[in-house]
mmCIF file of C-alpha atoms in Angstrom:
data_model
loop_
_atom_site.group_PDB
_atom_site.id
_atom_site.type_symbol
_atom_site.label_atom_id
_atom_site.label_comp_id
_atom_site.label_asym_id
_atom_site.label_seq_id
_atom_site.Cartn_x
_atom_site.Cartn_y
_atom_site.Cartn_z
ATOM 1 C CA UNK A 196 -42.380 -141.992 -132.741
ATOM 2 C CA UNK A 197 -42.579 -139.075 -134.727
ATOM 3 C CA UNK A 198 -41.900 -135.372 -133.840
ATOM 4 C CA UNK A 199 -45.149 -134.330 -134.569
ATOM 5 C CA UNK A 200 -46.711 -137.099 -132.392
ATOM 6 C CA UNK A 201 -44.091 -136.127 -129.405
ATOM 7 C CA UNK A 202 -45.064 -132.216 -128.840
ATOM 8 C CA UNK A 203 -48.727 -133.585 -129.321
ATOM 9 C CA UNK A 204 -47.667 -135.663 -126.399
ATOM 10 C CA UNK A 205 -45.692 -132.968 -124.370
ATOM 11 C CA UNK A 206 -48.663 -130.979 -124.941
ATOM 12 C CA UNK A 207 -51.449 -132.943 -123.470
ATOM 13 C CA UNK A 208 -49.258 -133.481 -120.426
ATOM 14 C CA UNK A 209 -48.230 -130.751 -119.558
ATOM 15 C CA UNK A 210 -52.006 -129.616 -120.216
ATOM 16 C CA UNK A 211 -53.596 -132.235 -118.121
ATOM 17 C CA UNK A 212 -51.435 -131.453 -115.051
ATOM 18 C CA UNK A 213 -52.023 -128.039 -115.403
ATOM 19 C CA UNK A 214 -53.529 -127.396 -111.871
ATOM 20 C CA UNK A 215 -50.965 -129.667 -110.161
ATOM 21 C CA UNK A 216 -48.166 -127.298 -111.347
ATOM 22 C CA UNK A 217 -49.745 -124.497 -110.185
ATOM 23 C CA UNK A 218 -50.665 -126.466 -106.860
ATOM 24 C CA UNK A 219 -47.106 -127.172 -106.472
ATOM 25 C CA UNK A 220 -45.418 -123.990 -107.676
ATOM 26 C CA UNK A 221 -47.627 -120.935 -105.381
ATOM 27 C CA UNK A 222 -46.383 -122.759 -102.043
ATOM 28 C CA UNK A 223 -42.276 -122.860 -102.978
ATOM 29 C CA UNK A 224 -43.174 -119.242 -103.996
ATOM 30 C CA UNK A 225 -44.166 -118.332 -100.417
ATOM 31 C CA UNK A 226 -41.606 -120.156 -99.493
ATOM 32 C CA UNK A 227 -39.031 -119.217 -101.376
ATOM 33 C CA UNK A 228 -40.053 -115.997 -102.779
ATOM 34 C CA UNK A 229 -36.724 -114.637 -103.620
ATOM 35 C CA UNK A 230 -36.495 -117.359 -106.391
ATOM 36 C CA UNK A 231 -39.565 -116.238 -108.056
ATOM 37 C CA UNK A 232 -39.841 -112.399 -107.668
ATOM 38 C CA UNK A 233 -36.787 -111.903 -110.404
ATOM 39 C CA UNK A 234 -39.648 -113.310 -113.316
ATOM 40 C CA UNK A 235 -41.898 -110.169 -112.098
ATOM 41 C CA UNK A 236 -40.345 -108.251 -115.118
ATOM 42 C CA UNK A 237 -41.033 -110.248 -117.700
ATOM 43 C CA UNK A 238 -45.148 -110.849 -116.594
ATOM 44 C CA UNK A 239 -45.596 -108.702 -119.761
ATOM 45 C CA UNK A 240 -43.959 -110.519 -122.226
ATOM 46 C CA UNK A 241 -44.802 -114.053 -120.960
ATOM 47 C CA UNK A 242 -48.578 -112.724 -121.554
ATOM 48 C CA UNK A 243 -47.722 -111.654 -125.024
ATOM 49 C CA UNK A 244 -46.420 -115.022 -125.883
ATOM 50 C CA UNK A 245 -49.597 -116.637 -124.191
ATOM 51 C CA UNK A 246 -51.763 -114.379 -126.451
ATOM 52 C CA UNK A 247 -49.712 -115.350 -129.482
ATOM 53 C CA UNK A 248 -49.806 -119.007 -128.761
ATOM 54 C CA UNK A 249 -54.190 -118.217 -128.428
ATOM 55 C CA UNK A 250 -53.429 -116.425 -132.029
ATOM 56 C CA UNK A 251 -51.944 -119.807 -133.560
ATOM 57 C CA UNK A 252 -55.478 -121.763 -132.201
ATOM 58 C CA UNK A 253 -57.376 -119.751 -134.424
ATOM 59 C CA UNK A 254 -58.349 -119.563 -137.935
ATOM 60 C CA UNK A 255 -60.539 -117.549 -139.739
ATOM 61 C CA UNK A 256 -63.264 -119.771 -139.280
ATOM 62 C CA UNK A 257 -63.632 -119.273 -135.879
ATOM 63 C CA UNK A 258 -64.257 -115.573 -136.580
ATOM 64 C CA UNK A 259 -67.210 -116.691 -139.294
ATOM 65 C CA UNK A 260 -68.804 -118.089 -136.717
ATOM 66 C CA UNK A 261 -69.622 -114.973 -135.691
ATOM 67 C CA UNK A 262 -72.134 -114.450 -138.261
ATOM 68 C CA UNK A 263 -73.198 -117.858 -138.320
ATOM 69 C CA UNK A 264 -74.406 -117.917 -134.908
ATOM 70 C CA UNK A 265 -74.806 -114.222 -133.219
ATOM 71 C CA UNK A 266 -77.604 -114.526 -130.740
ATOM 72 C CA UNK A 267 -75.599 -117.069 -128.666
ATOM 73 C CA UNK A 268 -72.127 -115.136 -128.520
ATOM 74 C CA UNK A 269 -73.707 -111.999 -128.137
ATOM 75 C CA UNK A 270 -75.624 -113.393 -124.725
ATOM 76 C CA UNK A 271 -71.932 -115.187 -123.869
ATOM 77 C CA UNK A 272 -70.090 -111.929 -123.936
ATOM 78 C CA UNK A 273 -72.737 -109.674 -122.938
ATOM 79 C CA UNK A 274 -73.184 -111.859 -119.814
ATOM 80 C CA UNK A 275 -69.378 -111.573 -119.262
ATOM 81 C CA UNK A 276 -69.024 -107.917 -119.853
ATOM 82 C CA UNK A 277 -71.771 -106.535 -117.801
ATOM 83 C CA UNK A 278 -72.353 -110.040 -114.490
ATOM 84 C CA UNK A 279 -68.426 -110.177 -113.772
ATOM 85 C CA UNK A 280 -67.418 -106.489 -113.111
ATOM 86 C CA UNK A 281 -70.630 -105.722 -111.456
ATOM 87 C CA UNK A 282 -70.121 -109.181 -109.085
ATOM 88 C CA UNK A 283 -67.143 -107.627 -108.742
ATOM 89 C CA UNK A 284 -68.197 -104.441 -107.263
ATOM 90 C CA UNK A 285 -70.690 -106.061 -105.512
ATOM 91 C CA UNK A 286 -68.133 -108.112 -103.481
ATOM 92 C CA UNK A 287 -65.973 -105.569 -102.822
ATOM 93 C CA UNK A 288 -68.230 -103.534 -100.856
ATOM 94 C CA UNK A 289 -69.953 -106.465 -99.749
ATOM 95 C CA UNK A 290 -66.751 -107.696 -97.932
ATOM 96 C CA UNK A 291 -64.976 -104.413 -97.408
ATOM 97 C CA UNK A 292 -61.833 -105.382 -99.572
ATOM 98 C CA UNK A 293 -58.816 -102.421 -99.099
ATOM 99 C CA UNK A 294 -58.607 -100.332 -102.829
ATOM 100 C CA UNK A 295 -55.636 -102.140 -103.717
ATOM 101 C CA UNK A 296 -57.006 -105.462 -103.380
ATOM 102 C CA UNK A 297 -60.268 -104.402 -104.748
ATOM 103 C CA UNK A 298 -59.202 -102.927 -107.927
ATOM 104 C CA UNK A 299 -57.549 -106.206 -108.597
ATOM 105 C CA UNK A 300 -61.058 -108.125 -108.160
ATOM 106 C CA UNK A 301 -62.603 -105.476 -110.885
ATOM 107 C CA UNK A 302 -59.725 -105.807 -113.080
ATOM 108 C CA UNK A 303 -60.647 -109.855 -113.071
ATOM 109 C CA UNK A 304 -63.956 -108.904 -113.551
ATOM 110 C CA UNK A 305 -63.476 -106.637 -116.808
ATOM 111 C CA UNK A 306 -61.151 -109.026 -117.999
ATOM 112 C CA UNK A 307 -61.987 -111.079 -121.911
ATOM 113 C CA UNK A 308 -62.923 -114.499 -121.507
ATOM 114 C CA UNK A 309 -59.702 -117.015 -120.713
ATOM 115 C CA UNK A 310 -58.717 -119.737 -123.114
ATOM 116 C CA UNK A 311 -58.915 -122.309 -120.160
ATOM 117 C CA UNK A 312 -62.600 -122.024 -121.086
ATOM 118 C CA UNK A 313 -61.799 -123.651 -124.853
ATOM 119 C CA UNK A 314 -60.269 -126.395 -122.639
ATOM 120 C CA UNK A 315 -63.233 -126.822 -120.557
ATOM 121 C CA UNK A 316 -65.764 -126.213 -122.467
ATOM 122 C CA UNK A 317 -64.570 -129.290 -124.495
ATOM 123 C CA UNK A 318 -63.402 -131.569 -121.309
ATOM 124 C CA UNK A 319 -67.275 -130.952 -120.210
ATOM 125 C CA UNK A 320 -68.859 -131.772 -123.249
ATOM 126 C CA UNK A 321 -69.998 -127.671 -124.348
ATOM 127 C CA UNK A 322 -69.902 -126.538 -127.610
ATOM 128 C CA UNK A 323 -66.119 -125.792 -128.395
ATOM 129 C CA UNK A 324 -66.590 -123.888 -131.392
ATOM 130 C CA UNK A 325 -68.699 -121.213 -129.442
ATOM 131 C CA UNK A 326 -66.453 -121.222 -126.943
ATOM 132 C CA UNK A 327 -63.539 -120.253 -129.124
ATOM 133 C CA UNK A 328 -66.033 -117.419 -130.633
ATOM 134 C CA UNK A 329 -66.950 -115.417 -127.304
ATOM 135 C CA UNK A 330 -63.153 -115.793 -126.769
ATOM 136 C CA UNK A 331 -62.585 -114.234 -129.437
ATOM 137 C CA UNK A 332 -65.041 -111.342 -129.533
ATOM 138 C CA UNK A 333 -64.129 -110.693 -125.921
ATOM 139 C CA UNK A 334 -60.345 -110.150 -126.189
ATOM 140 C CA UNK A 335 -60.905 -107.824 -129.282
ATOM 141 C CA UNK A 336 -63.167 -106.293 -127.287
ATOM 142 C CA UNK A 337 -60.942 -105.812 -124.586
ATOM 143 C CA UNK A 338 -59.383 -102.433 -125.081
ATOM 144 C CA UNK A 339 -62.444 -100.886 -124.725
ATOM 145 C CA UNK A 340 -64.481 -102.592 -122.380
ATOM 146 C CA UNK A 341 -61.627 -103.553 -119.583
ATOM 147 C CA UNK A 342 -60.533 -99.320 -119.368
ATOM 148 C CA UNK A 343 -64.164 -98.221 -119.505
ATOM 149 C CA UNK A 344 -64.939 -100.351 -116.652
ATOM 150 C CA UNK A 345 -61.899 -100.273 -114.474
ATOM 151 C CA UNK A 346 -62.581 -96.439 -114.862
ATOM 152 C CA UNK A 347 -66.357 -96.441 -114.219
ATOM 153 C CA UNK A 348 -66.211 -98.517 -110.828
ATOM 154 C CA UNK A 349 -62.735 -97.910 -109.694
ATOM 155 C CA UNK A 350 -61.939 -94.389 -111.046
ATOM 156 C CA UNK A 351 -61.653 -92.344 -107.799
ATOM 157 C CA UNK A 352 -59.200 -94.217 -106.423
ATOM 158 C CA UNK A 353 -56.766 -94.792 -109.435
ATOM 159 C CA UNK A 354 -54.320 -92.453 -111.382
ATOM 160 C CA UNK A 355 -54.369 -94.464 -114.549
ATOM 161 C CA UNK A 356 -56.122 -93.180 -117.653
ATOM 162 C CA UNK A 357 -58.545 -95.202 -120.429
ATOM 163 C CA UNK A 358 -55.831 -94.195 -122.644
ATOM 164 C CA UNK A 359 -52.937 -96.352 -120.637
ATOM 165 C CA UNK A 360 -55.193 -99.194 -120.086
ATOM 166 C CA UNK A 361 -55.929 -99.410 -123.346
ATOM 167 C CA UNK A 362 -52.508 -98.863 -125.250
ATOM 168 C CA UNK A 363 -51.201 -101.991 -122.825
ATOM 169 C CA UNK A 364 -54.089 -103.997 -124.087
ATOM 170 C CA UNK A 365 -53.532 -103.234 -127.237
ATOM 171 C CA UNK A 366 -49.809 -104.500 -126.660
ATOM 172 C CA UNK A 367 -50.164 -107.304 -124.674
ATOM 173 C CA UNK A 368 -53.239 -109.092 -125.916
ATOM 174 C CA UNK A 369 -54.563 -107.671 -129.733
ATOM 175 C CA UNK A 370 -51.145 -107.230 -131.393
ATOM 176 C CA UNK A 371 -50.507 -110.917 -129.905
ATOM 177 C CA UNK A 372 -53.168 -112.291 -130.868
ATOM 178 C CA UNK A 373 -53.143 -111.116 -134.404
ATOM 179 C CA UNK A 374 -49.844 -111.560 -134.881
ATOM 180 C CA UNK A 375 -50.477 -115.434 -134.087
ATOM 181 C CA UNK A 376 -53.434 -115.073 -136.394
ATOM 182 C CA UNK A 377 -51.512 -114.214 -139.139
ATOM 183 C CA UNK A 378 -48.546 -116.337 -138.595
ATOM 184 C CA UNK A 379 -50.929 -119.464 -138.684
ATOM 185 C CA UNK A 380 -52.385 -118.109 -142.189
ATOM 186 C CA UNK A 381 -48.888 -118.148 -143.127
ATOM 187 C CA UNK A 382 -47.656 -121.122 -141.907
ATOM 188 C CA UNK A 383 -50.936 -122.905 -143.217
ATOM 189 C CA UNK A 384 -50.155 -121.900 -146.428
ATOM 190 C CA UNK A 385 -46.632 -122.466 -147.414
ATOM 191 C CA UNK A 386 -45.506 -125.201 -143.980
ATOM 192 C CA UNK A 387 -48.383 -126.903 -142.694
ATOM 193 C CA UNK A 388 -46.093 -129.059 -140.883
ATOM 194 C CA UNK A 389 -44.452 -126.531 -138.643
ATOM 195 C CA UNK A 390 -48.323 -125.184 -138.245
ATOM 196 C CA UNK A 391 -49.104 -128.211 -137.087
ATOM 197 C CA UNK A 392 -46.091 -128.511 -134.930
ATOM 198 C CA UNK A 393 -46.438 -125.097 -133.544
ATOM 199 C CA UNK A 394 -50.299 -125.697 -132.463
ATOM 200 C CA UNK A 395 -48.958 -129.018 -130.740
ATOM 201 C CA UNK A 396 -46.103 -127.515 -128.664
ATOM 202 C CA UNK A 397 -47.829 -123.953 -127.850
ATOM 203 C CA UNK A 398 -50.329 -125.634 -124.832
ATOM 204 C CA UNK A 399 -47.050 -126.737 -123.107
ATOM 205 C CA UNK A 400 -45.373 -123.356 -123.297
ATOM 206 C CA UNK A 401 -48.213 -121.781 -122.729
ATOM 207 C CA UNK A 402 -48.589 -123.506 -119.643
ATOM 208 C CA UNK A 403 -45.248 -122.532 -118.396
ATOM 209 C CA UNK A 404 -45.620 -118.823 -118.779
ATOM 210 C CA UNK A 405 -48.678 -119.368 -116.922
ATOM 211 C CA UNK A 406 -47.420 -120.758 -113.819
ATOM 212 C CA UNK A 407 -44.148 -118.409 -114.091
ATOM 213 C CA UNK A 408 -46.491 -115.378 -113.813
ATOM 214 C CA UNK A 409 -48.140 -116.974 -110.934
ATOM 215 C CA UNK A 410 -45.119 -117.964 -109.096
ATOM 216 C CA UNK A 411 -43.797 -114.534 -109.737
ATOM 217 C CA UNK A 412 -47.152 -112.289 -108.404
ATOM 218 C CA UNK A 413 -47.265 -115.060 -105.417
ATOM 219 C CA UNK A 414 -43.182 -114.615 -104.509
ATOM 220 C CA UNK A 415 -44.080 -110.547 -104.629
ATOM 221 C CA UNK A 416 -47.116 -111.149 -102.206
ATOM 222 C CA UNK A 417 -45.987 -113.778 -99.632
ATOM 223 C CA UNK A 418 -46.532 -110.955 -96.885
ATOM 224 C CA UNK A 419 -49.945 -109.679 -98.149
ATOM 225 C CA UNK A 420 -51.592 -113.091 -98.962
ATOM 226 C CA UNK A 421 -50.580 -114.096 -95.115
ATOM 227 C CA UNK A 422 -52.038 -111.409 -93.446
ATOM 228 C CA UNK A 423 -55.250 -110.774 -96.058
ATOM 229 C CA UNK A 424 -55.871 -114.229 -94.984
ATOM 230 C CA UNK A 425 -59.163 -115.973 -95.974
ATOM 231 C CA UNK A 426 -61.449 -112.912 -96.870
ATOM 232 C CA UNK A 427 -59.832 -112.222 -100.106
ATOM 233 C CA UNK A 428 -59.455 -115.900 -101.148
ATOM 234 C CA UNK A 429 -63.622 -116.130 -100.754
ATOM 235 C CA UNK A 430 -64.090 -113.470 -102.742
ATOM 236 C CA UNK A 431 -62.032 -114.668 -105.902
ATOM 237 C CA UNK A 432 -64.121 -117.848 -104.968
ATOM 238 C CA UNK A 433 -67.117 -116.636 -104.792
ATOM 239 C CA UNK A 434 -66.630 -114.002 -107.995
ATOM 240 C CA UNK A 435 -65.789 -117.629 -109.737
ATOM 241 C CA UNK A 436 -68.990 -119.643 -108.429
ATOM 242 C CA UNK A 437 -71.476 -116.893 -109.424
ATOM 243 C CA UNK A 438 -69.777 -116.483 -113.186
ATOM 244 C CA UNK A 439 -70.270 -120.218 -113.584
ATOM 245 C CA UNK A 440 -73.410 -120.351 -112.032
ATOM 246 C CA UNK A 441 -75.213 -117.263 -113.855
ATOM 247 C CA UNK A 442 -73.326 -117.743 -117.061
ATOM 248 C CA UNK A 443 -75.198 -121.475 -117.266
ATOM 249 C CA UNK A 444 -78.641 -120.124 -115.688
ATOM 250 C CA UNK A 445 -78.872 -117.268 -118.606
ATOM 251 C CA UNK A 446 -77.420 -119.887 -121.112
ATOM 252 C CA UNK A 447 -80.329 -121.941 -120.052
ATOM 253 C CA UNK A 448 -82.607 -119.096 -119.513
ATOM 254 C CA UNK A 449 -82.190 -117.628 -123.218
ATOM 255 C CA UNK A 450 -83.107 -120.713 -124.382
ATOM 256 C CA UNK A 451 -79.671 -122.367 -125.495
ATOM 257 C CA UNK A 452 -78.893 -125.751 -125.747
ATOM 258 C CA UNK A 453 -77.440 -127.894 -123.104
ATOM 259 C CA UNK A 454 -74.056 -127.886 -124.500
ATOM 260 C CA UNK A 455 -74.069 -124.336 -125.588
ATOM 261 C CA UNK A 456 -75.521 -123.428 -121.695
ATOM 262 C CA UNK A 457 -72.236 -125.437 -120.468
ATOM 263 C CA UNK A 458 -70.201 -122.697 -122.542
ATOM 264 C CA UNK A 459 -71.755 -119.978 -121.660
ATOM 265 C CA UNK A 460 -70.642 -120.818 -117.885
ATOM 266 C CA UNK A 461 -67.287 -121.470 -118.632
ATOM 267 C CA UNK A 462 -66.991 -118.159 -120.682
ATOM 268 C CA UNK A 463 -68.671 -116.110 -118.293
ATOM 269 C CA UNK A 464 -67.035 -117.734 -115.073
ATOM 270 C CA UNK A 465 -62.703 -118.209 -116.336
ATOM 271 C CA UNK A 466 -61.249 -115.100 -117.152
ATOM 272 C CA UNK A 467 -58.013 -113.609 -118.533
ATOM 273 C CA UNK A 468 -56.500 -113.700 -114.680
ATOM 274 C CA UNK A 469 -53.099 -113.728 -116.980
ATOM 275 C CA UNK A 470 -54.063 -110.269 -118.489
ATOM 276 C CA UNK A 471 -55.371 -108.695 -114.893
ATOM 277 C CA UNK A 472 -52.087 -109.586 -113.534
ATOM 278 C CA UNK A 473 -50.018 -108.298 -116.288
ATOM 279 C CA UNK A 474 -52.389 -104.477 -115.870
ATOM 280 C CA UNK A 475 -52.100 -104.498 -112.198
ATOM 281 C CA UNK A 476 -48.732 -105.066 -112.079
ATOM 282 C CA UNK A 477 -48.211 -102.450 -114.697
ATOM 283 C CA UNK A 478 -50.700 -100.071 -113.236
ATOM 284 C CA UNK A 479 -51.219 -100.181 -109.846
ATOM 285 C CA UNK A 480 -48.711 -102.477 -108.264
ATOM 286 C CA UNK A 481 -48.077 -105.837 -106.479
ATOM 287 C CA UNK A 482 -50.948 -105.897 -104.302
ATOM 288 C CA UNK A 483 -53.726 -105.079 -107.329
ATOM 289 C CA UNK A 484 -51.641 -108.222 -109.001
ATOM 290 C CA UNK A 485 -52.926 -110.580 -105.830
ATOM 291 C CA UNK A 486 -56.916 -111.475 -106.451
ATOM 292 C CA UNK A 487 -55.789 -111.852 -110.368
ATOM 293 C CA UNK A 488 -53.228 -114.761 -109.341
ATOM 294 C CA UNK A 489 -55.293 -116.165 -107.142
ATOM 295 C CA UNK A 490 -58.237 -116.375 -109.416
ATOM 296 C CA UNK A 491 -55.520 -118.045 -111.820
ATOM 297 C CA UNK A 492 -55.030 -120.805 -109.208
ATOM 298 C CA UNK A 493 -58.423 -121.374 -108.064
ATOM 299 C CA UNK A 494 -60.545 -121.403 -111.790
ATOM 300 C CA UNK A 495 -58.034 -123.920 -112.892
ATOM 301 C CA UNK A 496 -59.427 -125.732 -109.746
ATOM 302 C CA UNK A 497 -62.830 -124.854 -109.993
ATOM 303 C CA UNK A 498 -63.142 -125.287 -113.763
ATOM 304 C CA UNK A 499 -61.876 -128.866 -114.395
ATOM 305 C CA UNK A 500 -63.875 -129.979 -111.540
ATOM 306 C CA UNK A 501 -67.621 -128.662 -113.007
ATOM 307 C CA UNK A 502 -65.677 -129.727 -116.425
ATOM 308 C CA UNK A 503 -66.197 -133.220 -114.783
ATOM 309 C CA UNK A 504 -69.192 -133.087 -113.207
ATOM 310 C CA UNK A 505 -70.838 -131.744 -116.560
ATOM 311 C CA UNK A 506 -68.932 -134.753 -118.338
ATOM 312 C CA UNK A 507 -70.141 -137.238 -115.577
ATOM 313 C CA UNK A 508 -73.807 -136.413 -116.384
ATOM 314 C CA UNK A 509 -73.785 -137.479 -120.091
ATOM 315 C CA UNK A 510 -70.905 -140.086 -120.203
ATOM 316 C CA UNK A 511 -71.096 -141.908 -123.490
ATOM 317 C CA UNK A 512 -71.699 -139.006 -125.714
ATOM 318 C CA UNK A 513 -68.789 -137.339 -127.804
ATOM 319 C CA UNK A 514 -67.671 -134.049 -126.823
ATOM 320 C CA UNK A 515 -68.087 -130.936 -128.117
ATOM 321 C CA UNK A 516 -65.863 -130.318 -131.766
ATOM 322 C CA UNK A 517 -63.583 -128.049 -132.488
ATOM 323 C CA UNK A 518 -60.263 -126.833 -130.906
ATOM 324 C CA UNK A 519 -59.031 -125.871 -127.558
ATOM 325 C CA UNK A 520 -56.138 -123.629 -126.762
ATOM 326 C CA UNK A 521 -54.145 -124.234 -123.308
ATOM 327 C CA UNK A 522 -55.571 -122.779 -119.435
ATOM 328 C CA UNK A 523 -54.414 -119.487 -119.347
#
């Protein structure tokens, strides 16, 4: 067996079992949170390497697709940037979450769209290449839009400036991301083979730093999550549902495609939980960092199992082309 064919392998299994690490990994951390809590200072730079790995996916072809397409990424990310914070708000008030807690719900909200949406948009048969787009647009997007929100909706009740949000998203997600970006030009160039090798391994590592971060937030937490009890964990459920659900009604309603409506729910309805756990623990402390991780748990719950339902209603037809990146 070949090297290259091994990390494809470690990949894809480490991948696949995604949710049952996380499954596993958030109870030893309320168990055992003392074992966890010492990764809470590197939540930051496990994000950065997350964002790299999403730089190494892409390719400047993804980004042409921009201009080949517009209409249908600028409904995907428009739907994200203006349904998720304002759901968001909405639940907040609606279920009178504390401010700590419910500055962590809008910071999910603002957030760019995930890269467990690449993975499934193309386990439910959507169209992977768009999905990888209004990724895209959204996380470049992301300095601006995540600040001007977080201010807007939460800004009487935090001491962090546009200015600090953005510089830390600027860090932790665009200089990433780019940097991966132009690594991968590189490596295409002048060793394809450690490209390819790179792309291959990058899902498992990915997934790693993932469930590290949530561990960590969920060791820091034990005594909140106990006593917030089931009112906070409906409302990062129900802020998931009614992404998914209005992100595939507009799809639908604007008059895209089936596939392309399947995308559009995944982008609007997974977020960068990674990224709103990495600014609330930077910004406004262990408690903001809560909703974030447990949106990270549940979506990679939630979005494998409308992944199959999707792929249950068409069985026999080829999925979606194009690449997918690991759950973030």
């Amino acid at each position: 067996m070949s090297l290259q064919t091994t990390l494809e392998r470690v990949g894809d299994f480490t991948s696949e079992y995604f949710v049952l690490w996380v499954v596993a990994v958030a109870p030893l951390a309320l168990y055992s949170p003392e074992t966890f809590t010492p990764i809470a200072p590197y939540i930051t730079p496990l994000l950065g390497v997350i964002m790299l790995g999403m730089g190494l996916t892409l390719t400047p072809a993804d980004f042409r697709r921009v201009v080949e397409r517009p209409r249908d990424v600028f409904v995907g990310a428009a739907s994200q940037w203006l349904l998720m914070p304002l759901f968001a708000y909405g639940l907040v008030a609606l279920l009178g979450l504390p401010p700590e807690i419910g500055v962590g719900l809008v910071l999910v909200g603002a957030a760019p769209g995930g890269t467990a949406s690449n993975v499934m948009t193309y386990l439910g048969r959507g169209d992977v290449a768009l999905s990888v787009t209004i990724t895209s647009v959204t996380t470049v997007a992301a300095p601006v839009v995540m600040p001007a929100w977080i201010v807007l909706l939460a800004g009487e009740s935090i001491s962090v400036t546009f200015a600090e949000m953005a510089t830390s998203i600027v860090q932790v997600v665009l200089l990433p991301v780019v940097g991966g970006l132009l690594l991968r030009y590189v490596l295409d160039r002048y060793a394809p083979a450690v490209a390819r090798a790179g792309v291959s391994i990058f899902p498992a590592v990915s997934v790693v730093a993932i469930v590290a971060i949530i561990a960590a937030v969920v060791g820091l937490n034990v005594t909140t999550i106990l006593s917030a009890g089931l009112v906070v964990f409906l409302a990062v459920v129900l802020h998931n549902g009614l992404g998914l659900r209005s992100g595939y009604g507009i799809g639908r309603a604007s008059g895209m495609s089936e596939d392309r409506a399947r995308t559009c729910a995944f982008e609007v309805g997974l977020q960068n939980s990674g990224l709103a756990v990495a600014l609330a623990t930077a910004h406004f402390g262990a408690s903001a960092a809560l909703v974030p991780a447990l949106f990270s748990v549940w979506h990679n719950v939630s979005g494998p199992a409308l992944a199959t339902l999707f792929s249950r209603m068409d069985e026999g037809s080829e999925p979606g082309e194009g690449s997918a990146s690991t759950a973030d």
